mmCIF file of C-alpha atoms in Angstrom:
data_model
loop_
_atom_site.group_PDB
_atom_site.id
_atom_site.type_symbol
_atom_site.label_atom_id
_atom_site.label_comp_id
_atom_site.label_asym_id
_atom_site.label_seq_id
_atom_site.Cartn_x
_atom_site.Cartn_y
_atom_site.Cartn_z
ATOM 1 C CA UNK A 1 -10.318 20.994 -7.798
ATOM 2 C CA UNK A 2 -11.770 21.798 -11.168
ATOM 3 C CA UNK A 3 -8.637 20.529 -13.002
ATOM 4 C CA UNK A 4 -8.569 17.204 -11.083
ATOM 5 C CA UNK A 5 -8.698 15.210 -14.349
ATOM 6 C CA UNK A 6 -5.589 16.987 -15.616
ATOM 7 C CA UNK A 7 -2.093 15.852 -14.804
ATOM 8 C CA UNK A 8 1.150 17.863 -14.558
ATOM 9 C CA UNK A 9 4.215 16.557 -16.457
ATOM 10 C CA UNK A 10 7.900 16.676 -15.693
ATOM 11 C CA UNK A 11 10.329 15.260 -18.249
ATOM 12 C CA UNK A 12 13.863 14.474 -17.022
ATOM 13 C CA UNK A 13 13.565 17.109 -14.284
ATOM 14 C CA UNK A 14 16.663 18.982 -13.201
ATOM 15 C CA UNK A 15 17.709 19.444 -9.579
ATOM 16 C CA UNK A 16 16.589 23.060 -9.805
ATOM 17 C CA UNK A 17 13.109 21.919 -10.670
ATOM 18 C CA UNK A 18 12.955 19.532 -7.675
ATOM 19 C CA UNK A 19 14.125 21.860 -4.934
ATOM 20 C CA UNK A 20 16.483 20.874 -2.114
ATOM 21 C CA UNK A 21 14.122 18.689 -0.139
ATOM 22 C CA UNK A 22 11.054 16.511 -0.767
ATOM 23 C CA UNK A 23 8.924 19.025 1.084
ATOM 24 C CA UNK A 24 10.168 21.833 -1.148
ATOM 25 C CA UNK A 25 9.353 19.737 -4.240
ATOM 26 C CA UNK A 26 5.867 18.914 -2.829
ATOM 27 C CA UNK A 27 5.291 22.617 -2.354
ATOM 28 C CA UNK A 28 6.071 23.209 -6.049
ATOM 29 C CA UNK A 29 3.741 20.481 -7.324
ATOM 30 C CA UNK A 30 0.339 21.830 -8.420
ATOM 31 C CA UNK A 31 -1.489 18.548 -8.642
ATOM 32 C CA UNK A 32 -1.306 14.907 -9.693
ATOM 33 C CA UNK A 33 2.043 14.633 -11.573
ATOM 34 C CA UNK A 34 3.646 12.396 -14.144
ATOM 35 C CA UNK A 35 7.500 12.214 -14.177
ATOM 36 C CA UNK A 36 9.306 10.731 -17.092
ATOM 37 C CA UNK A 37 13.000 9.853 -17.124
ATOM 38 C CA UNK A 38 14.725 8.555 -20.344
ATOM 39 C CA UNK A 39 16.663 5.327 -19.949
ATOM 40 C CA UNK A 40 19.648 3.759 -21.709
ATOM 41 C CA UNK A 41 17.269 1.400 -23.465
ATOM 42 C CA UNK A 42 14.551 3.674 -25.016
ATOM 43 C CA UNK A 43 12.535 0.647 -26.234
ATOM 44 C CA UNK A 44 11.391 -0.380 -22.762
ATOM 45 C CA UNK A 45 9.574 1.325 -19.851
ATOM 46 C CA UNK A 46 8.990 0.492 -16.235
ATOM 47 C CA UNK A 47 6.475 2.336 -14.091
ATOM 48 C CA UNK A 48 6.223 3.224 -10.404
ATOM 49 C CA UNK A 49 3.377 4.966 -8.609
ATOM 50 C CA UNK A 50 3.701 6.537 -5.140
ATOM 51 C CA UNK A 51 1.836 8.970 -2.926
ATOM 52 C CA UNK A 52 -1.547 7.388 -3.862
ATOM 53 C CA UNK A 53 -2.149 8.088 -0.232
ATOM 54 C CA UNK A 54 -1.106 11.506 0.870
ATOM 55 C CA UNK A 55 0.196 10.363 4.226
ATOM 56 C CA UNK A 56 2.538 7.637 2.909
ATOM 57 C CA UNK A 57 5.747 9.439 1.924
ATOM 58 C CA UNK A 58 8.472 6.804 1.670
ATOM 59 C CA UNK A 59 8.217 6.356 -2.139
ATOM 60 C CA UNK A 60 8.013 10.065 -2.659
ATOM 61 C CA UNK A 61 11.129 10.623 -0.521
ATOM 62 C CA UNK A 62 12.921 7.900 -2.356
ATOM 63 C CA UNK A 63 11.924 9.305 -5.764
ATOM 64 C CA UNK A 64 13.103 12.863 -4.879
ATOM 65 C CA UNK A 65 16.459 11.508 -3.639
ATOM 66 C CA UNK A 66 16.839 9.377 -6.806
ATOM 67 C CA UNK A 67 15.942 12.219 -9.177
ATOM 68 C CA UNK A 68 18.381 14.625 -7.425
ATOM 69 C CA UNK A 69 21.158 12.109 -8.068
ATOM 70 C CA UNK A 70 20.435 12.455 -11.836
ATOM 71 C CA UNK A 71 20.845 8.719 -12.357
ATOM 72 C CA UNK A 72 20.262 7.327 -15.847
ATOM 73 C CA UNK A 73 17.951 4.306 -15.483
ATOM 74 C CA UNK A 74 18.457 1.091 -17.457
ATOM 75 C CA UNK A 75 15.136 1.683 -19.213
ATOM 76 C CA UNK A 76 12.623 4.492 -19.487
ATOM 77 C CA UNK A 77 10.919 5.280 -16.201
ATOM 78 C CA UNK A 78 7.411 6.548 -15.650
ATOM 79 C CA UNK A 79 6.546 7.766 -12.214
ATOM 80 C CA UNK A 80 3.010 8.544 -11.113
ATOM 81 C CA UNK A 81 2.220 10.825 -8.236
ATOM 82 C CA UNK A 82 -1.567 10.665 -7.711
ATOM 83 C CA UNK A 83 -2.297 11.971 -4.195
ATOM 84 C CA UNK A 84 -0.612 15.365 -4.363
ATOM 85 C CA UNK A 85 -3.744 17.252 -3.276
ATOM 86 C CA UNK A 86 -4.190 15.517 0.136
ATOM 87 C CA UNK A 87 -0.392 15.391 0.589
ATOM 88 C CA UNK A 88 -0.264 19.181 0.430
ATOM 89 C CA UNK A 89 -2.856 19.856 3.110
ATOM 90 C CA UNK A 90 -1.177 21.270 6.236
ATOM 91 C CA UNK A 91 0.404 19.703 8.060
ATOM 92 C CA UNK A 92 1.740 18.132 4.875
ATOM 93 C CA UNK A 93 1.956 14.414 4.377
ATOM 94 C CA UNK A 94 -0.577 13.648 7.102
ATOM 95 C CA UNK A 95 -3.877 13.209 5.148
ATOM 96 C CA UNK A 96 -4.620 9.869 3.458
ATOM 97 C CA UNK A 97 -7.239 11.514 1.204
ATOM 98 C CA UNK A 98 -9.057 14.886 0.925
ATOM 99 C CA UNK A 99 -11.549 15.580 3.703
ATOM 100 C CA UNK A 100 -14.834 14.154 2.385
ATOM 101 C CA UNK A 101 -13.017 12.683 -0.597
ATOM 102 C CA UNK A 102 -12.558 9.096 -1.707
ATOM 103 C CA UNK A 103 -9.564 6.895 -1.218
ATOM 104 C CA UNK A 104 -7.683 7.205 -4.486
ATOM 105 C CA UNK A 105 -6.442 3.628 -4.294
ATOM 106 C CA UNK A 106 -10.055 2.384 -4.400
ATOM 107 C CA UNK A 107 -10.793 4.313 -7.587
ATOM 108 C CA UNK A 108 -8.852 2.437 -10.294
ATOM 109 C CA UNK A 109 -11.949 0.845 -11.730
ATOM 110 C CA UNK A 110 -15.028 1.955 -13.566
ATOM 111 C CA UNK A 111 -17.111 4.075 -13.332
ATOM 112 C CA UNK A 112 -14.341 6.490 -12.288
ATOM 113 C CA UNK A 113 -16.675 8.757 -10.426
ATOM 114 C CA UNK A 114 -15.758 12.072 -8.840
ATOM 115 C CA UNK A 115 -12.512 13.920 -8.717
ATOM 116 C CA UNK A 116 -10.523 10.835 -7.474
ATOM 117 C CA UNK A 117 -12.003 8.708 -10.182
ATOM 118 C CA UNK A 118 -10.952 11.193 -12.785
ATOM 119 C CA UNK A 119 -7.390 11.211 -11.458
ATOM 120 C CA UNK A 120 -7.292 7.420 -11.345
ATOM 121 C CA UNK A 121 -8.578 7.284 -14.935
ATOM 122 C CA UNK A 122 -5.983 9.727 -16.123
ATOM 123 C CA UNK A 123 -3.196 7.746 -14.490
ATOM 124 C CA UNK A 124 -4.418 4.519 -16.079
ATOM 125 C CA UNK A 125 -4.400 6.287 -19.479
ATOM 126 C CA UNK A 126 -0.775 7.197 -18.888
ATOM 127 C CA UNK A 127 0.060 3.567 -18.146
ATOM 128 C CA UNK A 128 -1.740 2.289 -21.270
ATOM 129 C CA UNK A 129 0.037 4.793 -23.410
ATOM 130 C CA UNK A 130 3.453 3.931 -21.933
ATOM 131 C CA UNK A 131 2.861 0.106 -21.999
ATOM 132 C CA UNK A 132 5.351 -0.555 -19.200
ATOM 133 C CA UNK A 133 6.891 -4.010 -18.743
ATOM 134 C CA UNK A 134 6.012 -3.821 -15.038
ATOM 135 C CA UNK A 135 4.520 -1.527 -12.370
ATOM 136 C CA UNK A 136 5.153 -0.896 -8.717
ATOM 137 C CA UNK A 137 2.898 0.943 -6.361
ATOM 138 C CA UNK A 138 4.890 2.091 -3.339
ATOM 139 C CA UNK A 139 3.052 2.683 0.038
ATOM 140 C CA UNK A 140 3.575 2.786 3.738
ATOM 141 C CA UNK A 141 1.744 0.513 6.113
ATOM 142 C CA UNK A 142 -1.009 1.977 8.232
ATOM 143 C CA UNK A 143 0.968 1.188 11.319
ATOM 144 C CA UNK A 144 4.518 0.228 12.230
ATOM 145 C CA UNK A 145 5.846 -3.131 11.147
ATOM 146 C CA UNK A 146 8.028 -4.931 8.667
ATOM 147 C CA UNK A 147 7.809 -4.342 4.937
ATOM 148 C CA UNK A 148 5.892 -6.664 2.597
ATOM 149 C CA UNK A 149 4.411 -6.769 -0.858
ATOM 150 C CA UNK A 150 0.868 -7.464 -2.138
ATOM 151 C CA UNK A 151 -0.202 -8.853 -5.529
ATOM 152 C CA UNK A 152 -3.217 -10.509 -7.179
ATOM 153 C CA UNK A 153 -0.898 -12.831 -9.083
ATOM 154 C CA UNK A 154 1.701 -15.163 -7.660
ATOM 155 C CA UNK A 155 4.302 -16.082 -10.212
ATOM 156 C CA UNK A 156 8.038 -15.780 -10.792
ATOM 157 C CA UNK A 157 7.828 -12.242 -12.178
ATOM 158 C CA UNK A 158 5.807 -10.954 -9.237
ATOM 159 C CA UNK A 159 8.111 -12.668 -6.716
ATOM 160 C CA UNK A 160 11.127 -11.202 -8.522
ATOM 161 C CA UNK A 161 9.686 -7.629 -8.256
ATOM 162 C CA UNK A 162 8.866 -8.228 -4.561
ATOM 163 C CA UNK A 163 12.436 -9.372 -3.891
ATOM 164 C CA UNK A 164 13.746 -5.923 -4.927
ATOM 165 C CA UNK A 165 12.245 -4.625 -1.596
ATOM 166 C CA UNK A 166 11.269 -7.501 0.719
ATOM 167 C CA UNK A 167 10.955 -11.218 1.256
ATOM 168 C CA UNK A 168 7.227 -11.280 2.172
ATOM 169 C CA UNK A 169 4.491 -11.437 -0.518
ATOM 170 C CA UNK A 170 0.722 -11.408 0.101
ATOM 171 C CA UNK A 171 -1.378 -12.897 -2.720
ATOM 172 C CA UNK A 172 -4.999 -11.917 -2.647
ATOM 173 C CA UNK A 173 -8.062 -12.533 -4.759
ATOM 174 C CA UNK A 174 -9.880 -9.615 -3.128
ATOM 175 C CA UNK A 175 -10.684 -6.723 -5.536
ATOM 176 C CA UNK A 176 -11.040 -3.207 -4.098
ATOM 177 C CA UNK A 177 -10.297 -0.983 -7.085
ATOM 178 C CA UNK A 178 -6.635 -0.679 -6.195
ATOM 179 C CA UNK A 179 -3.891 0.208 -8.718
ATOM 180 C CA UNK A 180 -2.387 -3.191 -7.961
ATOM 181 C CA UNK A 181 -5.235 -4.699 -10.000
ATOM 182 C CA UNK A 182 -3.547 -3.366 -13.175
ATOM 183 C CA UNK A 183 -1.893 -6.790 -13.059
ATOM 184 C CA UNK A 184 -5.044 -8.008 -14.763
ATOM 185 C CA UNK A 185 -3.778 -6.172 -17.921
ATOM 186 C CA UNK A 186 -1.042 -8.824 -17.990
ATOM 187 C CA UNK A 187 1.490 -6.368 -16.686
ATOM 188 C CA UNK A 188 3.347 -7.701 -13.602
ATOM 189 C CA UNK A 189 2.204 -5.336 -10.858
ATOM 190 C CA UNK A 190 3.105 -5.357 -7.151
ATOM 191 C CA UNK A 191 2.229 -3.078 -4.248
ATOM 192 C CA UNK A 192 5.132 -2.466 -1.950
ATOM 193 C CA UNK A 193 4.367 -1.683 1.691
ATOM 194 C CA UNK A 194 7.567 -0.208 2.992
ATOM 195 C CA UNK A 195 6.796 -0.029 6.696
ATOM 196 C CA UNK A 196 5.566 2.846 8.881
ATOM 197 C CA UNK A 197 5.315 6.364 7.444
ATOM 198 C CA UNK A 198 7.492 7.826 10.194
ATOM 199 C CA UNK A 199 10.145 5.096 9.990
ATOM 200 C CA UNK A 200 13.501 6.114 8.531
ATOM 201 C CA UNK A 201 14.132 2.480 7.731
ATOM 202 C CA UNK A 202 11.020 2.416 5.492
ATOM 203 C CA UNK A 203 12.299 5.515 3.633
ATOM 204 C CA UNK A 204 15.738 3.852 3.106
ATOM 205 C CA UNK A 205 14.078 0.588 1.959
ATOM 206 C CA UNK A 206 12.002 2.532 -0.635
ATOM 207 C CA UNK A 207 15.125 4.249 -1.942
ATOM 208 C CA UNK A 208 17.250 1.105 -2.097
ATOM 209 C CA UNK A 209 14.522 -0.814 -3.846
ATOM 210 C CA UNK A 210 14.014 2.047 -6.337
ATOM 211 C CA UNK A 211 17.789 1.969 -7.097
ATOM 212 C CA UNK A 212 17.560 -1.819 -7.830
ATOM 213 C CA UNK A 213 14.366 -1.375 -9.885
ATOM 214 C CA UNK A 214 15.846 1.296 -12.123
ATOM 215 C CA UNK A 215 19.396 0.010 -12.479
ATOM 216 C CA UNK A 216 18.959 -3.636 -13.389
ATOM 217 C CA UNK A 217 18.521 -4.913 -16.934
ATOM 218 C CA UNK A 218 16.169 -7.674 -15.763
ATOM 219 C CA UNK A 219 13.917 -7.258 -12.771
ATOM 220 C CA UNK A 220 11.426 -10.006 -13.683
ATOM 221 C CA UNK A 221 13.649 -13.034 -13.382
ATOM 222 C CA UNK A 222 13.402 -14.912 -10.157
ATOM 223 C CA UNK A 223 16.796 -16.539 -10.752
ATOM 224 C CA UNK A 224 18.334 -13.085 -10.226
ATOM 225 C CA UNK A 225 16.320 -12.267 -7.060
ATOM 226 C CA UNK A 226 18.223 -11.133 -3.933
ATOM 227 C CA UNK A 227 16.417 -13.566 -1.665
ATOM 228 C CA UNK A 228 13.653 -16.183 -1.455
ATOM 229 C CA UNK A 229 10.163 -14.819 -1.096
ATOM 230 C CA UNK A 230 7.702 -16.294 1.367
ATOM 231 C CA UNK A 231 4.087 -16.195 0.030
ATOM 232 C CA UNK A 232 1.017 -15.847 2.155
ATOM 233 C CA UNK A 233 -2.239 -16.533 0.289
ATOM 234 C CA UNK A 234 -5.615 -14.948 0.440
ATOM 235 C CA UNK A 235 -5.739 -13.108 3.770
ATOM 236 C CA UNK A 236 -8.978 -12.286 5.468
ATOM 237 C CA UNK A 237 -9.773 -8.599 5.746
ATOM 238 C CA UNK A 238 -11.289 -7.729 9.100
ATOM 239 C CA UNK A 239 -13.361 -4.564 8.973
ATOM 240 C CA UNK A 240 -15.167 -2.468 11.526
ATOM 241 C CA UNK A 241 -18.886 -1.792 10.908
ATOM 242 C CA UNK A 242 -19.476 1.786 9.818
ATOM 243 C CA UNK A 243 -21.454 2.696 12.897
ATOM 244 C CA UNK A 244 -19.009 1.047 15.340
ATOM 245 C CA UNK A 245 -16.702 2.968 17.674
ATOM 246 C CA UNK A 246 -13.082 2.106 18.484
ATOM 247 C CA UNK A 247 -10.562 3.200 21.170
ATOM 248 C CA UNK A 248 -6.871 2.368 21.698
ATOM 249 C CA UNK A 249 -6.387 1.986 25.487
ATOM 250 C CA UNK A 250 -4.659 -0.295 27.912
ATOM 251 C CA UNK A 251 -8.113 -1.073 29.424
ATOM 252 C CA UNK A 252 -11.588 -0.507 28.068
ATOM 253 C CA UNK A 253 -13.572 2.473 29.211
ATOM 254 C CA UNK A 254 -16.882 0.846 28.358
ATOM 255 C CA UNK A 255 -17.672 3.597 25.865
ATOM 256 C CA UNK A 256 -16.398 1.913 22.735
ATOM 257 C CA UNK A 257 -17.585 -1.102 20.754
ATOM 258 C CA UNK A 258 -14.039 -2.215 20.290
ATOM 259 C CA UNK A 259 -10.896 -1.450 22.387
ATOM 260 C CA UNK A 260 -7.443 -2.403 21.279
ATOM 261 C CA UNK A 261 -4.147 -1.839 23.108
ATOM 262 C CA UNK A 262 -2.014 1.042 21.956
ATOM 263 C CA UNK A 263 0.920 -1.247 21.129
ATOM 264 C CA UNK A 264 -1.082 -3.750 19.044
ATOM 265 C CA UNK A 265 1.043 -2.810 15.970
ATOM 266 C CA UNK A 266 3.756 -4.944 17.478
ATOM 267 C CA UNK A 267 1.608 -7.951 16.453
ATOM 268 C CA UNK A 268 2.312 -7.260 12.782
ATOM 269 C CA UNK A 269 3.495 -10.443 11.152
ATOM 270 C CA UNK A 270 3.742 -12.258 14.505
ATOM 271 C CA UNK A 271 1.830 -15.419 15.292
ATOM 272 C CA UNK A 272 -1.054 -14.853 17.725
ATOM 273 C CA UNK A 273 -2.252 -18.047 19.446
ATOM 274 C CA UNK A 274 -5.892 -18.710 20.441
ATOM 275 C CA UNK A 275 -5.109 -17.948 24.099
ATOM 276 C CA UNK A 276 -3.609 -14.509 23.478
ATOM 277 C CA UNK A 277 -6.121 -11.649 23.771
ATOM 278 C CA UNK A 278 -6.211 -9.046 20.991
ATOM 279 C CA UNK A 279 -8.537 -6.525 22.778
ATOM 280 C CA UNK A 280 -12.051 -6.039 24.168
ATOM 281 C CA UNK A 281 -15.528 -5.776 22.751
ATOM 282 C CA UNK A 282 -18.584 -4.009 24.212
ATOM 283 C CA UNK A 283 -22.167 -5.173 24.543
ATOM 284 C CA UNK A 284 -22.531 -5.692 20.770
ATOM 285 C CA UNK A 285 -19.831 -8.370 20.734
ATOM 286 C CA UNK A 286 -18.453 -9.442 17.397
ATOM 287 C CA UNK A 287 -21.478 -8.079 15.474
ATOM 288 C CA UNK A 288 -19.480 -4.879 14.897
ATOM 289 C CA UNK A 289 -16.877 -6.781 12.819
ATOM 290 C CA UNK A 290 -16.852 -8.304 9.326
ATOM 291 C CA UNK A 291 -14.415 -10.796 7.896
ATOM 292 C CA UNK A 292 -14.138 -10.510 4.126
ATOM 293 C CA UNK A 293 -12.387 -12.670 1.600
ATOM 294 C CA UNK A 294 -12.780 -13.301 -2.122
ATOM 295 C CA UNK A 295 -15.325 -10.483 -2.408
ATOM 296 C CA UNK A 296 -17.749 -12.098 0.012
ATOM 297 C CA UNK A 297 -18.598 -11.699 3.664
ATOM 298 C CA UNK A 298 -17.474 -14.620 5.835
ATOM 299 C CA UNK A 299 -18.377 -15.621 9.360
ATOM 300 C CA UNK A 300 -16.210 -13.490 11.664
ATOM 301 C CA UNK A 301 -16.573 -16.179 14.388
ATOM 302 C CA UNK A 302 -14.288 -18.421 12.322
ATOM 303 C CA UNK A 303 -11.533 -15.810 12.710
ATOM 304 C CA UNK A 304 -12.228 -14.401 16.216
ATOM 305 C CA UNK A 305 -13.954 -15.420 19.435
ATOM 306 C CA UNK A 306 -14.994 -13.657 22.620
ATOM 307 C CA UNK A 307 -14.459 -14.839 26.219
ATOM 308 C CA UNK A 308 -15.300 -12.693 29.174
ATOM 309 C CA UNK A 309 -15.455 -9.568 26.966
ATOM 310 C CA UNK A 310 -11.976 -10.125 25.490
ATOM 311 C CA UNK A 311 -11.269 -10.918 21.792
ATOM 312 C CA UNK A 312 -9.095 -13.859 20.894
ATOM 313 C CA UNK A 313 -8.135 -15.574 17.619
ATOM 314 C CA UNK A 314 -10.406 -18.557 16.907
ATOM 315 C CA UNK A 315 -7.223 -20.290 15.757
ATOM 316 C CA UNK A 316 -3.576 -19.354 15.584
ATOM 317 C CA UNK A 317 -3.225 -16.526 13.106
ATOM 318 C CA UNK A 318 -0.638 -14.321 11.546
ATOM 319 C CA UNK A 319 -1.943 -10.682 11.334
ATOM 320 C CA UNK A 320 -0.612 -7.763 9.386
ATOM 321 C CA UNK A 321 -1.527 -4.143 8.366
ATOM 322 C CA UNK A 322 -2.670 -3.617 11.962
ATOM 323 C CA UNK A 323 -3.224 0.103 12.583
ATOM 324 C CA UNK A 324 -3.548 2.301 15.651
ATOM 325 C CA UNK A 325 -5.045 5.121 13.569
ATOM 326 C CA UNK A 326 -8.824 5.081 14.398
ATOM 327 C CA UNK A 327 -9.672 7.005 11.143
ATOM 328 C CA UNK A 328 -7.940 4.310 9.024
ATOM 329 C CA UNK A 329 -9.391 1.552 11.150
ATOM 330 C CA UNK A 330 -12.883 2.819 10.363
ATOM 331 C CA UNK A 331 -12.457 3.933 6.750
ATOM 332 C CA UNK A 332 -10.225 1.039 5.594
ATOM 333 C CA UNK A 333 -9.779 -2.019 7.843
ATOM 334 C CA UNK A 334 -8.532 -3.182 11.249
ATOM 335 C CA UNK A 335 -6.099 -5.799 9.897
ATOM 336 C CA UNK A 336 -5.614 -8.694 7.553
ATOM 337 C CA UNK A 337 -5.021 -12.314 8.736
ATOM 338 C CA UNK A 338 -3.994 -15.748 7.534
ATOM 339 C CA UNK A 339 -3.412 -18.969 9.418
ATOM 340 C CA UNK A 340 -0.169 -19.086 11.346
ATOM 341 C CA UNK A 341 1.152 -21.415 8.669
ATOM 342 C CA UNK A 342 0.545 -18.705 6.000
ATOM 343 C CA UNK A 343 -2.364 -20.575 4.450
ATOM 344 C CA UNK A 344 -5.833 -18.981 4.024
ATOM 345 C CA UNK A 345 -8.284 -19.034 6.941
ATOM 346 C CA UNK A 346 -11.045 -19.835 4.475
ATOM 347 C CA UNK A 347 -10.274 -22.204 1.614
ATOM 348 C CA UNK A 348 -11.973 -21.347 -1.690
#
């Protein structure tokens, strides 16, 4: 990947350039790609990133469909496809990142080390050159579940962008080096989590949201939003310790530090009461888990408790981004949680 700091460019691509399907287009892409489409108003630009994770295709599918239709957007559009390399690894669209590589969506901050850091830095330079009025980063959730948005800023503009796709917005002060943190450049920036990567509804949601994003003269006015947005503030990020083991089974085998049921994804955005078990822990108990908020480690026992080897919420919670992918559970996180009311579990 010697050319990892170089980007490919497509300007107003024709249907012949794109191929007949998203997979055919992906096959033609040589690496991280910037797509520019001229709008009716050439004085303004909006940006959208997708495929930052190579196994999250909804935004990519939506973009391919939108480009094939040869629509003229209201303003200039800048599309960023960062994770082309992992997306192309057979079987395609199954690898979050390159084997042994870094998560690209943790690299959008200095010192921009390694190949992924170079790609992230190049994409940020494109954004600074384009000076967009807003930015979306379109993803799929790690498991099945309803769509939601994430931002580090909660104001009318961010809620309006969210409303193009969903009525749920997570506001977090946690900083991980995600592209979403471009909002600190005073550019309204929202991450859109469309739902599961294998969910046709998620693909359709991404497409319909993209059509709204590109066709409206004003996407930053809350008065013109399609629906009210419910805001959940500062979720706790529950992580598995690096050395810990996890299994997804109906009953624990006794071999793993943490066992979760295979259908735990159905808990996404539902309220879990303190008497509803989430799973099982081994002999190490809760020591294999961390609860993180506001860039500091919290006491996990304020979030979870153990009784007779089973894990329960310490108080009624609303959990989301629950995954049944053990690789993602170990490399990223198990889930996020707030109080059942939508308030933070830990007040700052």
